[in-house]
Short mmCIF file of C-alpha atoms and ligand atoms in Angstrom, two decimals:
data_model
loop_
_atom_site.label_atom_id
_atom_site.label_comp_id
_atom_site.label_asym_id
_atom_site.label_seq_id
_atom_site.Cartn_x
_atom_site.Cartn_y
_atom_site.Cartn_z
CA MET A 1 84.65 99.62 188.12
CA MET A 2 81.69 97.43 187.18
CA SER A 3 83.76 95.58 184.65
CA SER A 4 86.55 94.83 187.03
CA VAL A 5 84.06 93.45 189.43
CA LEU A 6 82.69 91.24 186.65
CA LYS A 7 86.15 90.16 185.73
CA ALA A 8 87.01 89.15 189.33
CA LEU A 9 83.75 87.21 189.47
CA ALA A 10 84.54 85.35 186.29
CA VAL A 11 88.06 84.45 187.57
CA CYS A 12 86.38 83.20 190.83
CA LEU A 13 83.84 81.09 188.91
CA VAL A 14 86.59 79.62 186.63
CA PHE A 15 88.64 78.82 189.77
CA CYS A 16 85.78 77.24 191.69
CA TYR A 17 84.60 75.21 188.75
CA GLY A 18 88.14 73.99 188.18
CA VAL A 19 88.64 73.05 191.78
CA PHE A 20 85.18 71.40 191.81
CA THR A 21 86.13 69.31 188.68
CA ILE A 22 89.30 68.15 190.33
CA ALA A 23 87.36 67.07 193.39
CA VAL A 24 84.90 65.18 191.21
CA TYR A 25 87.82 63.42 189.43
CA VAL A 26 89.28 62.46 192.89
CA VAL A 27 85.96 61.02 193.95
CA ILE A 28 85.61 59.00 190.76
CA ALA A 29 89.17 57.70 191.06
CA VAL A 30 88.64 56.69 194.70
CA PHE A 31 85.44 55.03 193.71
CA ASN A 32 86.97 53.24 190.71
CA GLY A 33 89.87 52.15 193.01
CA THR A 34 92.70 53.65 190.88
CA PHE A 35 93.49 56.49 193.32
CA PHE A 36 95.29 54.56 196.01
CA ARG A 37 96.53 51.63 193.86
CA GLY A 38 100.12 51.86 192.72
CA PRO A 39 101.17 49.89 189.72
CA THR A 40 101.57 46.19 189.97
CA GLU A 41 104.76 44.34 188.77
CA LYS A 42 102.99 43.36 185.58
CA GLU A 43 101.91 46.88 184.88
CA ARG A 44 105.40 48.28 185.57
CA LEU A 45 106.83 45.81 183.19
CA GLU A 46 104.27 46.41 180.47
CA LEU A 47 104.95 50.15 180.77
CA LEU A 48 108.64 49.63 180.23
CA LEU A 49 107.99 47.36 177.17
CA ALA A 50 105.58 49.83 175.76
CA LYS A 51 107.93 52.82 176.24
CA ASP A 52 110.70 50.80 174.45
CA ARG A 53 108.22 49.87 171.60
CA LEU A 54 106.99 53.43 170.99
CA TRP A 55 110.08 55.44 171.85
CA ASN A 56 113.29 53.47 171.40
CA LEU A 57 115.02 55.35 168.51
CA SER A 58 117.28 52.45 167.71
CA LYS A 59 114.46 50.27 166.49
CA GLN A 60 111.62 50.57 164.09
CA TRP A 61 108.07 50.69 165.29
CA SER A 62 106.15 48.10 163.14
CA GLY A 63 108.43 48.86 160.16
CA LEU A 64 108.34 52.68 160.65
CA ASP A 65 111.47 54.76 161.39
CA HIS A 66 111.93 57.45 164.02
CA ARG A 67 113.14 60.71 162.46
CA PHE A 68 113.65 64.36 163.50
CA LEU A 69 113.17 67.51 161.60
CA THR A 70 114.81 70.75 162.86
CA VAL A 71 113.10 74.06 162.06
CA SER A 72 113.94 77.64 163.01
CA ASP A 73 115.55 78.35 166.37
CA GLY A 74 116.88 74.76 166.43
CA PHE A 75 113.40 73.53 167.31
CA LYS A 76 113.29 69.71 166.81
CA PHE A 77 110.21 67.76 165.87
CA HIS A 78 110.07 63.97 166.37
CA TYR A 79 107.95 61.90 163.91
CA VAL A 80 107.73 58.35 162.63
CA THR A 81 107.60 57.61 158.91
CA ASN A 82 107.84 54.85 156.31
CA ALA A 83 110.09 56.99 154.07
CA THR A 84 113.65 58.08 153.90
CA PRO A 85 114.27 61.88 153.33
CA GLY A 86 115.39 62.77 149.81
CA SER A 87 115.08 59.18 148.63
CA HIS A 88 113.53 58.62 145.17
CA ALA A 89 111.69 55.72 146.57
CA THR A 90 109.17 58.02 148.22
CA HIS A 91 106.02 57.83 146.25
CA GLY A 92 102.27 58.46 146.29
CA SER A 93 100.62 60.96 148.56
CA LEU A 94 102.01 62.51 151.66
CA VAL A 95 99.89 61.92 154.76
CA ILE A 96 100.65 63.94 157.81
CA PHE A 97 98.97 62.92 161.09
CA LEU A 98 98.31 65.42 163.89
CA HIS A 99 97.33 63.92 167.29
CA GLY A 100 95.41 65.64 170.14
CA PHE A 101 95.42 65.84 174.00
CA PRO A 102 96.76 63.89 175.76
CA ASP A 103 98.48 61.71 173.18
CA SER A 104 101.41 61.73 170.71
CA TRP A 105 102.08 60.20 167.28
CA ALA A 106 101.17 56.93 168.85
CA ILE A 107 97.35 57.58 168.87
CA TRP A 108 97.63 56.65 165.13
CA ARG A 109 99.26 53.36 165.80
CA HIS A 110 96.31 51.28 164.54
CA ILE A 111 95.87 53.32 161.40
CA LEU A 112 99.63 53.49 160.71
CA ALA A 113 99.68 49.67 160.77
CA SER A 114 97.46 49.64 157.54
CA PRO A 115 99.52 47.95 154.80
CA LEU A 116 97.56 49.63 152.05
CA ILE A 117 98.12 53.15 153.34
CA ARG A 118 101.82 52.49 153.76
CA GLU A 119 102.18 50.97 150.27
CA ARG A 120 100.55 53.89 148.60
CA SER A 121 101.75 56.90 150.54
CA THR A 122 104.42 58.45 152.56
CA VAL A 123 103.18 58.68 156.21
CA VAL A 124 104.41 61.11 158.71
CA ALA A 125 103.01 60.95 162.34
CA VAL A 126 104.43 63.83 164.36
CA ASP A 127 104.48 64.80 167.96
CA LEU A 128 103.09 68.35 168.46
CA PRO A 129 105.34 70.82 170.30
CA GLY A 130 105.60 69.77 174.02
CA TYR A 131 104.28 66.32 173.42
CA GLY A 132 106.14 63.01 173.00
CA GLY A 133 109.64 63.36 171.65
CA SER A 134 109.34 66.93 170.24
CA ASP A 135 110.87 70.15 171.72
CA GLY A 136 108.55 72.29 173.82
CA LEU A 137 107.68 75.91 173.65
CA GLU A 138 107.88 78.75 176.28
CA VAL A 139 104.28 79.75 175.46
CA TYR A 140 101.69 77.63 173.55
CA GLY A 141 99.72 80.43 171.99
CA ALA A 142 98.29 80.29 168.50
CA SER A 143 101.16 82.13 166.79
CA GLU A 144 103.82 80.04 168.45
CA VAL A 145 102.18 76.63 167.85
CA LEU A 146 100.98 77.46 164.28
CA GLU A 147 104.18 78.95 163.18
CA LYS A 148 106.23 75.89 164.27
CA LEU A 149 103.64 73.38 162.88
CA THR A 150 103.59 75.27 159.51
CA GLU A 151 107.41 75.18 159.39
CA PHE A 152 107.24 71.45 160.05
CA ILE A 153 104.73 70.73 157.30
CA VAL A 154 106.57 72.93 154.77
CA GLY A 155 109.86 71.29 155.77
CA ILE A 156 108.38 67.80 155.37
CA ARG A 157 106.95 68.67 151.98
CA GLU A 158 110.44 69.77 151.00
CA GLN A 159 112.12 66.70 152.56
CA TYR A 160 109.91 64.31 150.75
CA GLY A 161 110.06 66.18 147.43
CA VAL A 162 106.31 66.97 147.18
CA ASP A 163 106.90 70.31 145.52
CA ILE A 164 109.48 69.18 142.96
CA SER A 165 107.76 68.73 139.69
CA GLU A 166 110.07 66.59 137.55
CA ASN A 167 109.24 65.96 133.91
CA ASN A 168 105.76 67.43 134.43
CA LYS A 169 104.78 64.62 136.72
CA PRO A 170 101.54 65.56 138.52
CA ALA A 171 102.26 67.12 141.85
CA ARG A 172 101.95 64.77 144.81
CA LYS A 173 98.94 65.14 146.91
CA VAL A 174 99.27 66.20 150.62
CA ILE A 175 96.71 65.14 153.15
CA ILE A 176 96.60 66.35 156.78
CA VAL A 177 94.72 64.11 159.16
CA GLY A 178 93.95 65.55 162.59
CA HIS A 179 92.15 64.41 165.84
CA ASP A 180 91.13 66.53 168.75
CA TRP A 181 93.76 69.35 169.13
CA GLY A 182 95.20 68.05 165.82
CA ALA A 183 91.81 68.58 164.31
CA LEU A 184 91.41 72.11 165.79
CA LEU A 185 94.87 73.06 164.46
CA GLY A 186 93.94 71.38 161.19
CA PHE A 187 90.87 73.48 160.87
CA ARG A 188 92.92 76.64 161.55
CA LEU A 189 95.42 75.60 158.91
CA ALA A 190 92.71 74.76 156.38
CA SER A 191 91.42 78.33 157.00
CA GLU A 192 94.56 80.29 157.40
CA ALA A 193 97.18 78.32 155.51
CA PRO A 194 95.13 76.24 153.01
CA GLN A 195 98.14 75.87 150.68
CA LEU A 196 99.62 73.31 153.09
CA ALA A 197 97.43 70.45 151.99
CA ASN A 198 95.05 69.23 149.21
CA ARG A 199 92.61 67.66 151.68
CA PHE A 200 92.17 67.90 155.45
CA ILE A 201 90.66 64.85 157.15
CA LEU A 202 89.57 66.03 160.56
CA THR A 203 87.89 64.06 163.30
CA ASN A 204 86.28 64.97 166.67
CA GLY A 205 87.92 68.33 167.16
CA PRO A 206 86.22 71.69 167.08
CA LEU A 207 86.12 74.21 164.31
CA PHE A 208 86.62 76.86 166.96
CA ALA A 209 85.20 79.84 165.23
CA LEU A 210 82.00 78.01 164.43
CA MET A 211 81.64 76.54 167.94
CA ARG A 212 82.12 80.01 169.48
CA THR A 213 79.51 81.44 167.19
CA ASN A 214 76.97 78.65 168.01
CA ILE A 215 77.63 79.28 171.77
CA ALA A 216 77.24 83.02 171.43
CA LEU A 217 73.97 82.60 169.47
CA ALA A 218 72.53 80.30 172.13
CA VAL A 219 73.54 82.58 174.92
CA SER A 220 72.15 85.67 173.32
CA SER A 221 68.82 84.11 172.39
CA SER A 222 68.48 82.76 175.93
CA ALA A 223 69.39 86.19 177.35
CA LYS A 224 66.65 87.89 175.23
CA MET A 225 64.06 85.42 176.49
CA PHE A 226 65.21 85.92 179.93
CA LYS A 227 64.81 89.66 179.65
CA THR A 228 61.30 89.33 178.49
CA PHE A 229 60.54 87.01 181.46
CA TRP A 230 62.14 89.51 183.83
CA ARG A 231 59.90 92.30 182.73
CA ASN A 232 56.92 90.31 183.79
CA PRO A 233 58.22 87.53 186.08
CA LEU A 234 54.70 86.48 187.32
CA HIS A 235 53.11 86.00 184.01
CA SER A 236 55.77 84.41 181.80
CA HIS A 237 56.97 81.18 183.33
CA SER A 238 57.01 79.48 179.92
CA ILE A 239 59.49 82.01 178.65
CA LEU A 240 61.77 81.38 181.54
CA PHE A 241 61.59 77.70 180.68
CA GLN A 242 62.30 78.44 177.00
CA SER A 243 65.34 80.49 177.93
CA ILE A 244 66.76 77.64 179.83
CA ILE A 245 65.97 75.22 176.92
CA ALA A 246 67.86 77.53 174.61
CA LEU A 247 70.88 77.31 176.77
CA ARG A 248 70.76 73.52 177.28
CA ARG A 249 73.49 72.50 174.83
CA VAL A 250 75.74 75.28 176.20
CA LEU A 251 75.18 73.92 179.73
CA ARG A 252 75.87 70.38 178.56
CA GLN A 253 79.08 71.58 176.86
CA LEU A 254 80.00 73.39 180.21
CA ALA A 255 79.43 70.18 182.08
CA MET A 256 81.62 68.25 179.64
CA SER A 257 84.35 70.95 179.74
CA GLY A 258 85.06 70.93 183.47
CA TYR A 259 88.60 69.61 182.77
CA ILE A 260 89.28 72.72 180.74
CA PHE A 261 88.50 74.90 183.72
CA ALA A 262 90.79 72.65 185.90
CA PHE A 263 93.59 73.19 183.38
CA GLN A 264 93.33 77.09 184.12
CA LEU A 265 94.24 76.55 187.82
CA PRO A 266 97.76 77.34 189.20
CA VAL A 267 100.49 75.08 187.94
CA PRO A 268 100.86 72.90 191.08
CA MET A 269 97.11 72.07 191.03
CA VAL A 270 97.28 71.19 187.27
CA ARG A 271 100.30 69.07 188.00
CA TYR A 272 98.34 67.31 190.71
CA LEU A 273 95.56 66.57 188.31
CA GLY A 274 98.06 65.16 185.79
CA ALA A 275 99.90 62.87 188.20
CA GLY A 276 98.11 62.68 191.48
CA GLY A 277 96.28 59.54 192.70
CA ASN A 278 98.64 57.30 190.72
CA HIS A 279 97.79 58.95 187.34
CA SER A 280 94.11 58.33 187.83
CA PHE A 281 93.07 61.17 185.48
CA LEU A 282 95.15 59.92 182.54
CA LYS A 283 94.09 56.26 183.25
CA PHE A 284 90.44 57.39 183.22
CA VAL A 285 90.95 59.23 179.80
CA HIS A 286 92.82 56.19 178.31
CA LYS A 287 90.08 53.80 179.30
CA GLN A 288 87.52 56.02 177.64
CA ALA A 289 89.62 56.40 174.55
CA ALA A 290 89.70 52.66 174.01
CA GLY A 291 85.94 52.55 173.42
CA ALA A 292 83.37 50.21 174.52
CA VAL A 293 84.00 47.47 171.89
CA GLY A 294 86.75 44.97 172.43
CA GLU A 295 88.69 44.03 175.54
CA TYR A 296 91.01 46.49 177.31
CA THR A 297 94.16 44.74 178.49
CA ILE A 298 97.00 45.80 180.72
CA ARG A 299 99.13 46.00 177.65
CA ASP A 300 96.61 48.45 175.98
CA ALA A 301 96.48 50.55 179.12
CA GLU A 302 100.30 50.88 179.45
CA GLU A 303 100.70 51.53 175.66
CA SER A 304 98.33 54.50 176.03
CA MET A 305 100.23 55.71 179.08
CA ALA A 306 103.53 55.37 177.22
CA SER A 307 102.00 57.35 174.26
CA THR A 308 100.93 60.12 176.67
CA ILE A 309 104.05 60.50 178.78
CA GLY A 310 106.53 60.19 175.96
CA PRO A 311 110.12 58.81 176.00
CA GLY A 312 111.61 57.92 179.39
CA ASP A 313 115.27 58.16 180.64
CA GLU A 314 116.25 55.00 178.86
CA GLU A 315 114.82 56.05 175.46
CA CYS A 316 116.50 59.36 175.88
CA GLN A 317 119.84 57.52 175.54
CA THR A 318 118.89 55.84 172.30
CA VAL A 319 120.04 56.98 168.94
CA THR A 320 118.49 56.64 165.41
CA SER A 321 120.35 54.92 162.58
CA ASP A 322 121.55 58.38 161.41
CA GLY A 323 122.81 59.36 164.79
CA GLU A 324 120.03 61.57 166.00
CA GLN A 325 118.64 61.74 169.62
CA TYR A 326 115.72 63.30 171.38
CA PRO A 327 116.52 66.94 172.07
CA PRO A 328 117.70 67.66 175.67
CA SER A 329 114.38 69.44 176.50
CA VAL A 330 112.65 66.11 176.14
CA ALA A 331 114.90 64.48 178.71
CA LYS A 332 114.33 67.51 181.02
CA ARG A 333 110.62 67.57 180.47
CA GLN A 334 110.44 63.88 181.24
CA LYS A 335 111.63 64.42 184.78
CA ALA A 336 108.75 66.73 185.78
CA GLY A 337 106.29 65.16 183.41
CA ASN A 338 105.02 66.79 180.24
CA PHE A 339 101.45 67.36 181.55
CA ILE A 340 101.93 71.07 182.01
CA ASP A 341 103.23 71.47 178.43
CA THR A 342 100.35 69.49 177.02
CA VAL A 343 97.65 71.46 178.85
CA SER A 344 99.30 74.75 177.94
CA TYR A 345 97.56 74.66 174.67
CA TYR A 346 94.37 75.34 176.66
CA ARG A 347 96.04 77.83 178.98
CA ASP A 348 97.87 79.99 176.48
CA GLY A 349 95.12 80.39 173.81
CA ALA A 350 96.26 78.09 171.05
CA ALA A 351 92.61 77.94 169.94
CA THR A 352 91.45 81.44 170.65
CA ARG A 353 94.29 83.83 169.81
CA ARG A 354 95.09 85.32 166.50
CA TRP A 355 97.97 83.79 164.40
CA HIS A 356 100.32 86.56 163.61
CA LYS A 357 102.13 85.12 160.61
CA SER A 358 105.87 85.88 160.32
CA LEU A 359 107.21 87.05 157.07
CA ARG A 360 109.00 83.73 156.75
CA THR A 361 105.69 81.93 156.91
CA ILE A 362 103.93 84.19 154.54
CA THR A 363 106.68 83.80 152.05
CA ALA A 364 106.71 79.94 152.51
CA LEU A 365 103.01 79.65 152.03
CA HIS A 366 103.18 81.88 148.93
CA GLY A 367 105.83 79.61 147.49
CA LEU A 368 103.57 76.56 147.75
CA SER A 369 100.96 77.87 145.35
CA PRO A 370 102.76 79.57 142.48
CA GLY A 371 100.47 81.27 139.93
CA GLU A 372 97.42 80.65 142.20
CA PRO A 373 96.43 83.97 143.77
CA ARG A 374 95.07 82.62 147.00
CA ARG A 375 94.56 85.08 149.68
CA THR A 376 96.27 84.21 152.98
CA SER A 377 94.11 85.38 155.84
CA SER A 378 96.83 87.24 157.68
CA GLY A 379 94.73 90.33 157.62
CA THR A 380 91.47 88.93 158.94
CA GLY A 381 90.60 89.49 162.54
CA PHE A 382 88.36 87.52 164.69
CA PHE A 383 85.23 89.47 164.11
CA ASP A 384 85.52 89.23 160.36
CA PRO A 385 82.48 87.22 159.29
CA SER A 386 84.72 84.91 157.25
CA ALA A 387 86.98 84.10 160.20
CA GLY A 388 87.45 80.41 160.47
CA THR A 389 86.01 79.63 156.98
CA LEU A 390 87.97 76.77 155.34
CA LYS A 391 89.64 77.33 152.07
CA ALA A 392 90.85 73.84 151.39
CA ASN A 393 88.95 70.59 150.88
CA ALA A 394 87.93 68.97 154.13
CA THR A 395 86.48 65.61 155.07
CA ILE A 396 85.16 65.62 158.59
CA LEU A 397 84.39 62.37 160.36
CA TRP A 398 82.37 62.95 163.47
CA GLY A 399 81.90 60.29 166.25
CA ALA A 400 78.42 61.35 167.40
CA LEU A 401 78.88 59.96 170.86
CA ASP A 402 81.60 62.48 171.66
CA SER A 403 81.93 63.01 175.36
CA ALA A 404 84.03 66.03 175.12
CA LEU A 405 82.26 68.06 172.55
CA ASP A 406 78.56 68.69 172.00
CA SER A 407 77.95 67.61 168.42
CA HIS A 408 75.24 70.24 167.77
CA LEU A 409 77.41 73.01 169.00
CA ALA A 410 80.35 71.72 167.01
CA LEU A 411 78.62 70.97 163.69
CA GLU A 412 75.48 73.22 163.35
CA GLY A 413 75.96 75.57 160.41
CA ILE A 414 79.33 73.95 159.42
CA ALA A 415 78.24 73.80 155.78
CA ASP A 416 78.79 77.53 155.52
CA TYR A 417 82.45 77.09 156.44
CA LEU A 418 83.26 74.41 153.84
CA VAL A 419 84.34 74.65 150.22
CA ARG A 420 82.98 72.55 147.43
CA GLY A 421 84.54 69.06 147.55
CA SER A 422 84.09 68.84 151.37
CA GLN A 423 81.94 66.46 153.41
CA VAL A 424 80.81 65.80 156.96
CA ILE A 425 80.27 62.14 157.81
CA THR A 426 78.68 61.11 161.06
CA LEU A 427 79.71 58.01 162.85
CA PRO A 428 76.76 57.16 165.16
CA LYS A 429 78.51 54.49 167.23
CA THR A 430 81.74 56.35 167.80
CA GLY A 431 82.79 58.61 170.67
CA HIS A 432 85.57 61.21 170.91
CA PHE A 433 88.63 58.98 170.26
CA SER A 434 87.85 57.81 166.72
CA PRO A 435 91.51 56.95 165.99
CA MET A 436 91.55 54.54 168.87
CA GLU A 437 88.01 52.94 168.81
CA VAL A 438 87.81 49.80 166.78
CA GLU A 439 85.04 50.99 164.52
CA GLY A 440 86.07 54.63 164.34
CA ARG A 441 89.61 53.83 163.27
CA GLY A 442 88.25 51.56 160.59
CA ALA A 443 86.26 54.39 159.19
CA LEU A 444 89.22 56.80 159.34
CA GLU A 445 91.47 54.26 157.59
CA LYS A 446 88.95 54.09 154.71
CA ALA A 447 88.76 57.85 154.44
CA VAL A 448 92.59 58.03 154.28
CA GLU A 449 92.58 55.36 151.58
CA TRP A 450 90.03 57.19 149.64
CA ALA A 451 91.96 60.44 149.81
CA ILE A 452 95.27 58.96 148.74
CA GLY A 453 93.47 57.40 145.79
CA ASP A 454 91.61 59.35 143.16
CA GLU A 455 88.59 60.34 145.26
CA LYS A 456 86.43 59.16 142.47
CA ARG A 457 84.01 57.19 144.58
CA ASP A 458 81.67 58.61 147.17
CA VAL A 459 83.55 58.84 150.33
CA ARG A 460 80.50 57.65 152.40
CA ASP A 461 80.23 54.50 150.28
CA VAL A 462 83.90 53.75 150.85
CA ILE A 463 83.61 54.25 154.64
CA ALA A 464 80.30 52.21 154.69
CA GLU A 465 82.29 49.09 153.61
CA VAL A 466 83.54 48.87 157.17
CA TYR A 467 80.93 51.20 159.00
CA PRO A 468 77.54 50.62 157.38
CA GLU A 469 75.89 53.16 159.79
CA ALA A 470 77.99 56.10 158.65
CA THR A 471 75.78 58.83 157.23
CA VAL A 472 76.48 62.02 155.22
CA ALA A 473 75.49 65.11 157.31
CA VAL A 474 76.95 67.68 154.80
CA ARG A 475 78.13 67.29 151.25
CA LYS A 476 79.44 70.27 149.33
C1 NAG B 501 99.43 55.44 194.92
O1 NAG B 501 99.33 54.06 195.29
C2 NAG B 501 100.09 53.72 196.45
C3 NAG B 501 99.98 52.32 196.68
O2 NAG B 501 100.89 51.60 195.90
C4 NAG B 501 99.54 54.54 197.61
O3 NAG B 501 100.25 54.24 198.80
C5 NAG B 501 99.64 56.00 197.31
O4 NAG B 501 99.10 56.78 198.39
C6 NAG B 501 99.00 56.32 196.03
N1 NAG B 501 99.30 57.67 195.69
C7 NAG B 501 98.40 58.67 195.92
C8 NAG B 501 98.82 59.99 195.56
O5 NAG B 501 97.39 58.52 196.43
C1 NAG B 502 116.67 49.97 172.15
O1 NAG B 502 116.68 49.05 171.16
C2 NAG B 502 117.94 48.41 170.89
C3 NAG B 502 117.73 47.57 169.61
O2 NAG B 502 116.76 46.63 169.72
C4 NAG B 502 118.35 47.60 172.15
O3 NAG B 502 119.61 46.99 171.87
C5 NAG B 502 118.47 48.60 173.29
O4 NAG B 502 118.79 47.84 174.41
C6 NAG B 502 117.29 49.41 173.53
N1 NAG B 502 117.54 50.48 174.28
C7 NAG B 502 116.94 50.63 175.51
C8 NAG B 502 117.48 51.72 176.35
O5 NAG B 502 116.07 49.99 175.82
C1 NAG B 503 88.57 69.53 146.03
O1 NAG B 503 87.82 68.37 145.81
C2 NAG B 503 87.19 68.37 144.56
C3 NAG B 503 86.42 67.09 144.42
O2 NAG B 503 87.15 65.95 144.89
C4 NAG B 503 88.21 68.51 143.41
O3 NAG B 503 87.58 68.56 142.16
C5 NAG B 503 88.92 69.76 143.63
O4 NAG B 503 89.95 69.90 142.66
C6 NAG B 503 89.54 69.76 144.96
N1 NAG B 503 90.12 71.16 145.28
C7 NAG B 503 91.30 71.35 145.61
C8 NAG B 503 91.73 72.76 145.84
O5 NAG B 503 92.17 70.46 145.80
#
């Protein structure tokens, strides 16, 4: 009885906070003047051009090709790459880029333009399920998303010959680069399927198990102090104060996470948040993502919008040089908008749920590390103390001005989760969207260059060539 009352109360609180958040966004949008302003002719034209640049399958984007990989159940992934499947010209490391919310492969457009990275490696920038030009899922739970993503990575490794060892050539290195949700999923893979890559480069996304632990610790110590205060309320004001202080980072995170509560609302309300007020919410996010340095042109704004909303009707008619098209679900999703798909990662527990690995996945992962008896964590539950611990090398680049994630809650105690050969590098001038911000993307580019090389130098020194303020927070 008591617990059902508490549950109902929790649902009410989530609902109210979600509605409140949407109301705040509406007020901000009206105040900024975006709410009632439809697109100008110039904006309309720039959006068409940007969609054509990013999504027209018949042409290259800055020398990269559009390709598709079909995995089980006919699920089609869209990605861009500099390599031809099966060709012997593929060389160097394989670098797979995973974007976050609300983006697509195109969040990596600045880093993918780097000639050095393209010369020395095979790059693959994929659209996550439900985003850009990839098929969508019915449910975006952890098992559904991670199964598909793992199949994609295994398939790409195969397609580009990573696991073929000819004439005792050293195996090619695989690097997974992730931002936001891409980083969250990257952390999960590094923990639960570490065979997939030799190094994970993850930026401004949470190691969820750690963050949850940090929040739980703060809440429980605050609760203890509050109980002490409650026993003797008249004589222990300072303890009340301390219990609030102990909770301040959680409260800050809660304030920054309003949008996540809004995403839990009924579908029509979430749709309204995504498209209402002339796309004010997305415009607001895109402007933030561009960072404070450098100008923000109409072209930039429309390119970000094109990245978020994916291929349009026109692009769905286009065909790649080997005769492939976007799957029919993309054309369908395009009509109603892809916002619900993209926020379903938050709604369906892609971060919180257990990943029940299929037999196929377990077998595929096993096949990637012959002779190396690495334990897959298919048997570990959430309350296992080792849950979330990484088992592959990781380099974490953290924009300290992140406006979506509290840096302390995200990073405190992270050293315990990392293996030898891992680092955490703090970027003090960078916010959440490190792959977009001018300085952040420079740092990321350097980290990728370092990883596709021999990793001989200190990664901080390599990054410091373009970002002198970068500091080492953890080195293992
Ligand atoms: C979008 O802008 C137009 C002006 O072009 C305005 O008439 C309309 O009300 C706006 N849409 C919303 C949902 O406010
Ligand atoms: C896509 O690009 C091709 C090649 O540049 C061009 O001919 C075609 O018109 C474009 N398609 C659409 C729908 O824009
Ligand atoms: C991790 O990185 C270290 C240092 O670069 C390296 O010696 C080690 O072999 C790497 N481990 C794996 C599993 O790749």
